CSV table of C-alpha atoms in Angstrom, one decimal:
chain,number,residue,atom,x,y,z
A,797,MET,CA,120.0,118.3,32.5
A,798,LEU,CA,122.8,115.8,32.8
A,799,ALA,CA,120.9,112.5,33.4
A,800,VAL,CA,117.6,111.0,34.7
A,801,THR,CA,117.9,108.8,37.8
A,802,GLY,CA,115.6,107.1,40.3
A,803,PRO,CA,115.2,108.2,44.0
A,804,HIS,CA,118.1,107.7,46.4
A,805,ALA,CA,120.4,107.1,43.4
A,806,THR,CA,123.3,109.1,44.9
A,807,ASN,CA,126.0,107.2,43.0
A,808,GLU,CA,124.3,107.7,39.7
A,809,VAL,CA,123.8,111.4,40.3
A,810,MET,CA,127.5,111.9,41.3
A,811,ASN,CA,128.7,109.8,38.3
A,812,ALA,CA,126.7,112.0,36.0
A,813,VAL,CA,128.1,115.1,37.6
A,814,HIS,CA,131.7,113.8,37.5
A,815,THR,CA,131.3,112.9,33.8
A,816,HIS,CA,131.1,116.6,33.0
A,817,LEU,CA,133.1,117.9,36.0
A,818,PRO,CA,135.9,115.6,37.1
A,819,LYS,CA,136.0,114.9,40.8
A,820,PRO,CA,139.0,116.6,42.6
A,821,HIS,CA,141.5,114.1,44.0
A,822,ASP,CA,141.1,113.0,47.6
A,823,PRO,CA,144.2,111.3,49.0
A,824,PHE,CA,142.1,109.4,51.5
A,825,THR,CA,138.9,108.2,49.8
A,826,ASP,CA,140.6,107.6,46.5
A,827,LEU,CA,142.8,104.9,48.1
A,828,VAL,CA,139.7,102.9,49.1
A,829,PRO,CA,139.2,100.0,46.7
A,830,PRO,CA,135.8,99.9,44.7
A,831,ALA,CA,134.7,96.9,46.9
A,832,GLY,CA,135.2,99.0,50.1
A,833,ILE,CA,137.1,97.9,53.2
A,834,LYS,CA,136.0,94.9,55.2
A,835,LEU,CA,136.1,95.7,58.9
A,836,THR,CA,135.2,92.2,60.2
A,837,PRO,CA,137.4,89.0,60.3
A,838,ARG,CA,137.5,86.9,57.1
A,839,HIS,CA,135.1,84.3,58.4
A,840,TYR,CA,132.0,86.5,59.0
A,841,ALA,CA,130.4,89.7,57.7
A,842,TYR,CA,127.2,91.8,58.0
A,843,LEU,CA,124.7,92.1,55.2
A,844,LYS,CA,121.8,94.5,55.1
A,845,ILE,CA,118.8,92.5,53.8
A,846,SER,CA,116.4,95.3,53.0
A,847,GLU,CA,114.8,98.5,54.3
A,848,GLY,CA,111.3,99.9,54.4
A,849,CYS,CA,108.1,99.3,56.4
A,850,ASN,CA,106.1,96.1,57.0
A,851,HIS,CA,102.7,97.2,55.6
A,852,ARG,CA,101.9,94.8,52.8
A,853,CYS,CA,100.6,97.4,50.3
A,854,THR,CA,99.4,95.9,47.0
A,855,PHE,CA,102.0,97.9,45.1
A,856,CYS,CA,105.0,96.9,47.2
A,857,ILE,CA,107.1,93.8,47.6
A,858,ILE,CA,109.5,94.8,50.4
A,859,PRO,CA,107.9,92.9,53.3
A,860,SER,CA,107.7,89.7,51.2
A,861,MET,CA,111.3,90.1,50.1
A,862,ARG,CA,112.6,89.6,53.6
A,863,GLY,CA,111.4,86.0,53.8
A,864,ASP,CA,112.5,85.4,50.2
A,865,LEU,CA,116.0,86.9,50.9
A,866,VAL,CA,116.5,84.9,54.1
A,867,GLY,CA,115.6,81.7,52.2
A,868,ALA,CA,118.1,82.6,49.4
A,869,LEU,CA,120.8,83.3,52.1
A,870,GLY,CA,120.0,80.0,53.8
A,871,GLU,CA,120.4,78.2,50.5
A,872,LEU,CA,123.7,79.9,49.9
A,873,ALA,CA,124.9,79.1,53.4
A,874,ALA,CA,123.9,75.5,53.1
A,875,GLN,CA,126.1,75.1,50.0
A,876,TYR,CA,129.1,76.4,51.9
A,877,GLY,CA,128.3,75.0,55.4
A,878,ALA,CA,127.9,78.6,56.7
A,879,TRP,CA,125.6,80.3,59.2
A,880,VAL,CA,123.0,83.1,58.7
A,881,ARG,CA,122.0,85.0,61.8
A,882,LEU,CA,119.2,87.6,61.8
A,883,HIS,CA,119.7,90.9,63.6
A,884,TYR,CA,117.5,93.8,64.5
A,885,VAL,CA,114.2,92.1,63.6
A,886,TYR,CA,110.9,93.6,64.6
A,887,PRO,CA,108.2,91.3,66.1
A,888,TYR,CA,105.9,91.6,63.1
A,889,PRO,CA,103.9,88.7,61.5
A,890,SER,CA,106.5,88.5,58.7
A,891,VAL,CA,109.0,87.0,61.1
A,892,ASP,CA,106.7,84.0,61.7
A,893,GLU,CA,107.5,82.9,58.1
A,894,VAL,CA,111.2,82.7,58.9
A,895,ILE,CA,111.0,80.5,62.0
A,896,PRO,CA,110.2,77.2,60.2
A,897,MET,CA,113.4,77.7,58.2
A,898,MET,CA,115.3,77.6,61.5
A,899,ALA,CA,113.5,74.5,62.8
A,900,GLU,CA,113.4,72.1,59.9
A,901,GLY,CA,114.2,71.5,56.3
A,902,PRO,CA,117.3,72.1,54.3
A,903,PHE,CA,118.2,75.4,56.0
A,904,LYS,CA,118.1,74.0,59.5
A,905,GLY,CA,121.6,74.6,61.0
A,906,HIS,CA,122.3,77.3,58.5
A,907,VAL,CA,119.6,79.9,59.1
A,908,LEU,CA,120.4,79.9,62.8
A,909,PRO,CA,117.6,79.7,65.5
A,910,TYR,CA,118.5,83.2,66.7
A,911,LEU,CA,116.6,86.5,66.7
A,912,ASP,CA,117.7,89.9,67.8
A,913,VAL,CA,114.5,91.7,68.5
A,914,PRO,CA,114.6,95.2,70.1
A,915,PHE,CA,111.5,95.1,72.3
A,916,GLN,CA,112.6,98.2,74.3
A,917,HIS,CA,109.8,98.0,76.9
A,918,ALA,CA,106.7,96.1,78.0
A,919,HIS,CA,104.3,98.5,79.5
A,920,PRO,CA,101.7,99.8,76.9
A,921,ASP,CA,101.9,103.4,78.2
A,922,VAL,CA,105.6,103.5,77.9
A,923,LEU,CA,105.5,101.9,74.4
A,924,LYS,CA,103.0,104.5,73.4
A,925,ARG,CA,105.2,107.3,74.5
A,926,MET,CA,108.1,105.7,72.6
A,927,LYS,CA,105.8,105.3,69.6
A,928,ARG,CA,106.8,101.6,69.4
A,929,PRO,CA,104.5,99.4,67.2
A,930,ALA,CA,104.0,96.6,69.7
A,931,ASN,CA,102.4,95.6,73.0
A,932,ALA,CA,103.6,93.1,75.6
A,933,GLU,CA,100.7,90.7,75.4
A,934,LYS,CA,101.0,90.1,71.7
A,935,VAL,CA,104.8,89.9,72.0
A,936,LEU,CA,104.5,87.2,74.6
A,937,GLU,CA,102.0,85.3,72.4
A,938,ARG,CA,104.4,85.6,69.5
A,939,VAL,CA,107.5,84.5,71.5
A,940,LYS,CA,105.6,81.5,72.8
A,941,ALA,CA,104.5,80.6,69.2
A,942,TRP,CA,108.1,80.9,67.9
A,943,ARG,CA,109.4,78.6,70.6
A,944,GLU,CA,106.7,76.0,69.9
A,945,LEU,CA,107.9,76.0,66.3
A,946,CYS,CA,111.6,76.1,67.2
A,947,PRO,CA,112.4,75.0,70.7
A,948,ASP,CA,116.1,75.8,70.2
A,949,LEU,CA,115.4,79.4,69.4
A,950,THR,CA,117.6,82.0,71.1
A,951,ILE,CA,116.1,85.4,71.5
A,952,ARG,CA,118.2,88.5,72.2
A,953,SER,CA,116.7,91.9,73.0
A,954,THR,CA,117.5,95.4,74.3
A,955,PHE,CA,115.4,97.6,76.6
A,956,ILE,CA,115.4,101.1,78.0
A,957,ALA,CA,114.9,101.8,81.7
A,958,GLY,CA,113.9,105.2,83.0
A,959,PHE,CA,112.2,106.5,79.9
A,960,PRO,CA,110.5,109.9,80.6
A,961,GLY,CA,107.3,109.4,82.6
A,962,GLU,CA,108.1,105.8,83.5
A,963,THR,CA,106.6,105.0,86.9
A,964,GLU,CA,107.9,102.3,89.4
A,965,GLU,CA,104.8,100.3,88.5
A,966,GLN,CA,105.5,100.5,84.8
A,967,PHE,CA,109.1,99.5,85.4
A,968,GLN,CA,107.9,96.5,87.4
A,969,THR,CA,105.8,95.5,84.4
A,970,LEU,CA,109.0,95.4,82.4
A,971,LEU,CA,110.7,93.1,85.0
A,972,ASP,CA,107.6,90.8,85.0
A,973,PHE,CA,107.7,90.7,81.2
A,974,LEU,CA,111.4,89.7,81.3
A,975,LYS,CA,110.7,86.9,83.7
A,976,GLU,CA,107.7,85.6,81.7
A,977,ALA,CA,109.4,85.9,78.3
A,978,ASP,CA,112.5,84.2,79.7
A,979,LEU,CA,114.7,85.8,77.1
A,980,ASP,CA,118.1,84.3,76.5
A,981,ARG,CA,120.2,87.4,75.9
A,982,VAL,CA,119.3,90.9,77.0
A,983,GLY,CA,120.8,94.3,77.4
A,984,CYS,CA,119.5,97.4,79.1
A,985,PHE,CA,120.3,101.1,78.7
A,986,ALA,CA,119.4,103.8,81.1
A,987,TYR,CA,117.5,106.4,79.1
A,988,SER,CA,119.7,109.2,77.9
A,989,PRO,CA,118.4,112.3,76.0
A,990,VAL,CA,119.6,112.4,72.4
A,991,GLU,CA,119.8,115.8,70.7
A,992,GLY,CA,116.9,116.3,68.3
A,993,ALA,CA,114.8,113.4,69.7
A,994,THR,CA,111.1,114.1,70.3
A,995,ALA,CA,111.3,112.2,73.6
A,996,ASN,CA,113.2,115.2,75.0
A,997,GLU,CA,109.9,117.1,74.9
A,998,LEU,CA,108.0,114.6,77.0
A,999,GLU,CA,107.1,115.4,80.6
A,1000,GLY,CA,108.3,113.3,83.6
A,1001,ALA,CA,112.1,113.2,83.0
A,1002,LEU,CA,113.6,111.0,85.7
A,1003,PRO,CA,116.8,111.9,87.7
A,1004,ASP,CA,120.0,110.2,86.5
A,1005,GLU,CA,120.2,108.1,89.7
A,1006,VAL,CA,116.7,106.7,89.2
A,1007,ARG,CA,117.5,105.7,85.6
A,1008,GLU,CA,120.7,104.1,86.6
A,1009,GLU,CA,119.2,102.3,89.6
A,1010,ARG,CA,116.5,100.8,87.4
A,1011,ARG,CA,119.0,99.7,84.8
A,1012,ALA,CA,121.0,98.0,87.5
A,1013,ARG,CA,117.9,96.1,88.8
A,1014,PHE,CA,117.0,95.0,85.3
A,1015,MET,CA,120.5,93.7,84.6
A,1016,GLU,CA,120.6,91.9,88.0
A,1017,LEU,CA,117.5,89.9,86.9
A,1018,ALA,CA,118.9,89.5,83.4
A,1019,GLU,CA,122.1,88.0,84.8
A,1020,GLU,CA,120.1,85.5,86.9
A,1021,LEU,CA,118.1,84.4,83.9
A,1022,SER,CA,121.1,84.1,81.7
A,1023,ALA,CA,123.0,82.0,84.2
A,1024,LYS,CA,120.1,79.6,84.3
A,1025,HIS,CA,120.2,79.2,80.5
A,1026,MET,CA,123.9,78.8,80.4
A,1027,LYS,CA,124.0,76.2,83.2
A,1028,LYS,CA,121.7,74.0,81.1
A,1029,LYS,CA,124.5,73.8,78.4
A,1030,VAL,CA,127.1,72.2,80.7
A,1031,GLY,CA,127.7,68.6,79.6
A,1032,LYS,CA,126.4,69.1,76.1
A,1033,THR,CA,128.6,69.0,72.9
A,1034,LEU,CA,128.0,72.1,70.8
A,1035,LYS,CA,129.0,73.3,67.4
A,1036,VAL,CA,131.3,76.3,67.8
A,1037,LEU,CA,132.7,78.8,65.3
A,1038,VAL,CA,136.3,79.6,66.3
A,1039,ASP,CA,137.1,83.4,66.2
A,1040,GLU,CA,140.6,83.5,67.8
A,1041,VAL,CA,143.4,81.1,68.6
A,1042,SER,CA,146.4,81.6,70.9
A,1043,SER,CA,148.7,79.5,73.1
A,1044,ASP,CA,146.0,79.6,75.8
A,1045,GLY,CA,143.5,77.9,73.4
A,1046,GLY,CA,140.6,79.3,71.4
A,1047,VAL,CA,137.7,81.7,71.7
A,1048,GLY,CA,134.6,80.9,69.7
A,1049,ARG,CA,130.8,81.2,69.6
A,1050,THR,CA,127.9,78.9,69.4
A,1051,SER,CA,124.8,79.5,67.2
A,1052,ALA,CA,123.3,81.3,70.3
A,1053,ASP,CA,126.1,83.9,70.3
A,1054,ALA,CA,126.4,86.9,68.0
A,1055,PRO,CA,129.8,88.6,67.6
A,1056,GLU,CA,130.8,91.3,70.2
A,1057,ILE,CA,127.4,91.5,71.9
A,1058,ASP,CA,126.8,88.0,73.3
A,1059,GLY,CA,128.9,85.5,75.2
A,1060,VAL,CA,131.8,83.4,74.0
A,1061,VAL,CA,133.1,79.9,74.4
A,1062,TYR,CA,136.6,79.5,75.8
A,1063,ILE,CA,138.1,76.4,74.2
A,1064,ALA,CA,141.0,74.5,76.0
A,1065,PRO,CA,144.2,74.1,74.0
A,1066,THR,CA,144.8,70.8,72.4
A,1067,THR,CA,148.1,68.9,71.6
A,1068,LYS,CA,146.5,66.4,69.3
A,1069,ALA,CA,147.1,67.3,65.7
A,1070,SER,CA,143.7,65.8,64.7
A,1071,LYS,CA,141.9,68.3,67.0
A,1072,ARG,CA,143.8,71.4,66.2
A,1073,TYR,CA,141.7,74.3,65.0
A,1074,LYS,CA,142.1,77.8,63.5
A,1075,ALA,CA,140.0,80.9,63.2
A,1076,GLY,CA,137.1,80.3,61.0
A,1077,ASP,CA,136.8,76.6,61.7
A,1078,PHE,CA,133.7,74.9,63.1
A,1079,VAL,CA,134.6,72.5,65.9
A,1080,SER,CA,132.6,70.3,68.3
A,1081,VAL,CA,133.1,71.4,71.9
A,1082,LYS,CA,132.1,69.6,75.0
A,1083,ILE,CA,130.9,72.2,77.5
A,1084,THR,CA,132.6,71.8,80.9
A,1085,GLY,CA,131.7,75.1,82.7
A,1086,ALA,CA,129.6,78.2,82.5
A,1087,ASP,CA,128.9,81.5,84.2
A,1088,GLY,CA,126.2,84.2,83.5
A,1089,HIS,CA,127.6,85.0,80.0
A,1090,ASP,CA,130.3,82.6,78.8
A,1091,LEU,CA,131.0,78.9,78.4
A,1092,TRP,CA,134.2,76.8,78.8
A,1093,GLY,CA,134.9,73.5,77.0
A,1094,GLU,CA,137.2,71.2,75.1
A,1095,VAL,CA,137.3,69.6,71.7
């Protein structure tokens, strides 16, 4: 026996092995610094908060840690004038505890009023086949409650169209849900079999053309709803985080826009030294135009 470690302690196990059996030189991985390589720009990064389920067992603290960690991140962000944005959040009751941090108190403006929640579908039968732990009625109630607490909340989600066994009626339920929930940012994928997934064994696989047609209908409605939301921002002055700067101006994001998956704000170039900006700066931008995804404005 070389050492005693806890579960999932891969690094500890390998360190114990390499203490007795030196690791062979790898010209690729050995060049990576201990802190790793950062793949995002200098002014933002991704952080995994925690993992595990949401059942509040008496012997486990993981569900409660999520709210505590978000609060700690909000406190840190407030010190440096930064933003914290929550991604891939499930619509469980634990999320309710985070919404007030977005709406009021010292973390407002730092814990952003933004949730990325993968609902995936709305019809109960499809959700059951997906083995998703949610149903549309409770989700709508929860979304309404979130918005009552935080009117500025932006909700992004993703959905799957054409899941095995999905009927036209069930797909229409999904479209109706999208209208009623009035989500700000959505994406939709036509179902595609993944090797090893249990969904491959379900009956009622739909033809490719049906899956793609439903995805297109979903995105047509999503575009319409998004354009309505974006139009409301014209004439307002919004806080924007600048991502890029060129001779054509800047490209940035509001609190409602996550990197790479949401829209951007195209900022007109400025000749005034007092209004010049660089990547990583926060600037106030008056919005002068919008389409279904992006905004245009000037400082």
